[in-house]
Amino acid sequence: PAMARRITALPTEVSLRDLFPTAEFLHGASPKVTAVACMTRQCTKGCAYVVLDDSSDDPMQSAALALHRGATVIITEQLLPLS
């Protein structure tokens, strides 16, 4: 069965550095998010967008759309050349 993809609202603003202390953060010392989404249409202001490798979408385009919709953080396994 396919995994249901939904947005996960967090009970409070969460620091990603607290959740992932060994992760590399390229912009911002300690990004904070209020929700996590894996579909661009679910992105809202303050959310983290997770780029999934199983998607047929272009990761560059989906990350850019997520930022346009208000995502403050893009979580990916590979570096994407976004500005």
mmCIF file of C-alpha atoms in Angstrom:
data_model
loop_
_atom_site.group_PDB
_atom_site.id
_atom_site.type_symbol
_atom_site.label_atom_id
_atom_site.label_comp_id
_atom_site.label_asym_id
_atom_site.label_seq_id
_atom_site.Cartn_x
_atom_site.Cartn_y
_atom_site.Cartn_z
ATOM 1 C CA PRO A 1 0.000 0.000 0.000
ATOM 2 C CA ALA A 2 1.138 3.531 -0.770
ATOM 3 C CA MET A 3 2.178 5.677 2.141
ATOM 4 C CA ALA A 4 -0.316 8.440 2.866
ATOM 5 C CA ARG A 5 1.300 11.809 2.345
ATOM 6 C CA ARG A 6 0.018 14.469 4.636
ATOM 7 C CA ILE A 7 1.230 17.571 6.361
ATOM 8 C CA THR A 8 2.251 17.153 9.966
ATOM 9 C CA ALA A 9 1.560 20.178 12.138
ATOM 10 C CA LEU A 10 3.881 20.476 15.097
ATOM 11 C CA PRO A 11 2.559 21.422 18.551
ATOM 12 C CA THR A 12 4.984 24.328 18.724
ATOM 13 C CA GLU A 13 7.769 25.860 16.655
ATOM 14 C CA VAL A 14 10.641 23.360 16.565
ATOM 15 C CA SER A 15 14.334 23.951 15.912
ATOM 16 C CA LEU A 16 15.666 21.562 13.280
ATOM 17 C CA ARG A 17 19.105 21.761 14.880
ATOM 18 C CA ASP A 18 17.575 20.260 18.034
ATOM 19 C CA LEU A 19 16.016 17.448 15.999
ATOM 20 C CA PHE A 20 19.033 16.825 13.738
ATOM 21 C CA PRO A 21 22.145 17.913 15.671
ATOM 22 C CA THR A 22 24.602 16.406 13.162
ATOM 23 C CA ALA A 23 22.873 17.721 10.016
ATOM 24 C CA GLU A 24 24.458 20.351 7.782
ATOM 25 C CA PHE A 25 22.482 23.607 7.602
ATOM 26 C CA LEU A 26 23.472 25.873 4.735
ATOM 27 C CA HIS A 27 21.396 28.994 5.435
ATOM 28 C CA GLY A 28 20.503 29.910 8.970
ATOM 29 C CA ALA A 29 22.028 28.848 12.234
ATOM 30 C CA SER A 30 18.976 27.096 13.647
ATOM 31 C CA PRO A 31 15.958 26.969 11.352
ATOM 32 C CA LYS A 32 12.614 26.726 13.122
ATOM 33 C CA VAL A 33 9.509 25.169 11.604
ATOM 34 C CA THR A 34 5.848 24.790 12.522
ATOM 35 C CA ALA A 35 4.939 21.899 10.193
ATOM 36 C CA VAL A 36 6.466 19.293 7.884
ATOM 37 C CA ALA A 37 5.159 18.587 4.361
ATOM 38 C CA CYS A 38 6.218 16.201 1.612
ATOM 39 C CA MET A 39 3.910 17.592 -1.074
ATOM 40 C CA THR A 40 4.352 21.135 -2.396
ATOM 41 C CA ARG A 41 0.614 21.863 -2.365
ATOM 42 C CA GLN A 42 0.670 21.315 1.408
ATOM 43 C CA CYS A 43 3.425 23.857 2.051
ATOM 44 C CA THR A 44 2.527 26.861 4.163
ATOM 45 C CA LYS A 45 4.468 29.671 5.794
ATOM 46 C CA GLY A 46 6.941 28.285 8.309
ATOM 47 C CA CYS A 47 6.898 24.654 7.204
ATOM 48 C CA ALA A 48 9.734 22.324 6.270
ATOM 49 C CA TYR A 49 9.416 20.656 2.865
ATOM 50 C CA VAL A 50 10.902 17.165 2.528
ATOM 51 C CA VAL A 51 12.064 16.224 -0.979
ATOM 52 C CA LEU A 52 11.251 12.535 -1.470
ATOM 53 C CA ASP A 53 13.383 10.424 -3.800
ATOM 54 C CA ASP A 54 10.387 8.286 -4.813
ATOM 55 C CA SER A 55 8.682 11.206 -6.534
ATOM 56 C CA SER A 56 8.767 11.615 -10.306
ATOM 57 C CA ASP A 57 8.837 15.397 -9.835
ATOM 58 C CA ASP A 58 11.977 17.403 -10.541
ATOM 59 C CA PRO A 59 13.448 18.111 -7.065
ATOM 60 C CA MET A 60 14.623 21.587 -8.152
ATOM 61 C CA GLN A 61 11.171 22.600 -9.334
ATOM 62 C CA SER A 62 9.367 21.152 -6.326
ATOM 63 C CA ALA A 63 11.784 22.809 -3.871
ATOM 64 C CA ALA A 64 11.395 26.176 -5.625
ATOM 65 C CA LEU A 65 7.587 25.831 -5.531
ATOM 66 C CA ALA A 66 7.672 24.902 -1.835
ATOM 67 C CA LEU A 67 9.722 28.029 -1.084
ATOM 68 C CA HIS A 68 7.286 30.120 -3.129
ATOM 69 C CA ARG A 69 4.389 28.709 -1.073
ATOM 70 C CA GLY A 70 6.100 29.713 2.195
ATOM 71 C CA ALA A 71 8.340 26.828 3.219
ATOM 72 C CA THR A 72 11.245 28.083 5.296
ATOM 73 C CA VAL A 73 13.329 24.908 5.073
ATOM 74 C CA ILE A 74 14.015 22.321 2.361
ATOM 75 C CA ILE A 75 15.124 18.908 3.612
ATOM 76 C CA THR A 76 16.916 16.802 1.021
ATOM 77 C CA GLU A 77 19.583 14.125 0.780
ATOM 78 C CA GLN A 78 21.479 16.011 -1.902
ATOM 79 C CA LEU A 79 22.526 19.628 -2.262
ATOM 80 C CA LEU A 80 20.165 21.599 -4.523
ATOM 81 C CA PRO A 81 21.487 24.820 -6.098
ATOM 82 C CA LEU A 82 18.730 27.106 -4.791
ATOM 83 C CA SER A 83 19.333 30.721 -3.897
#
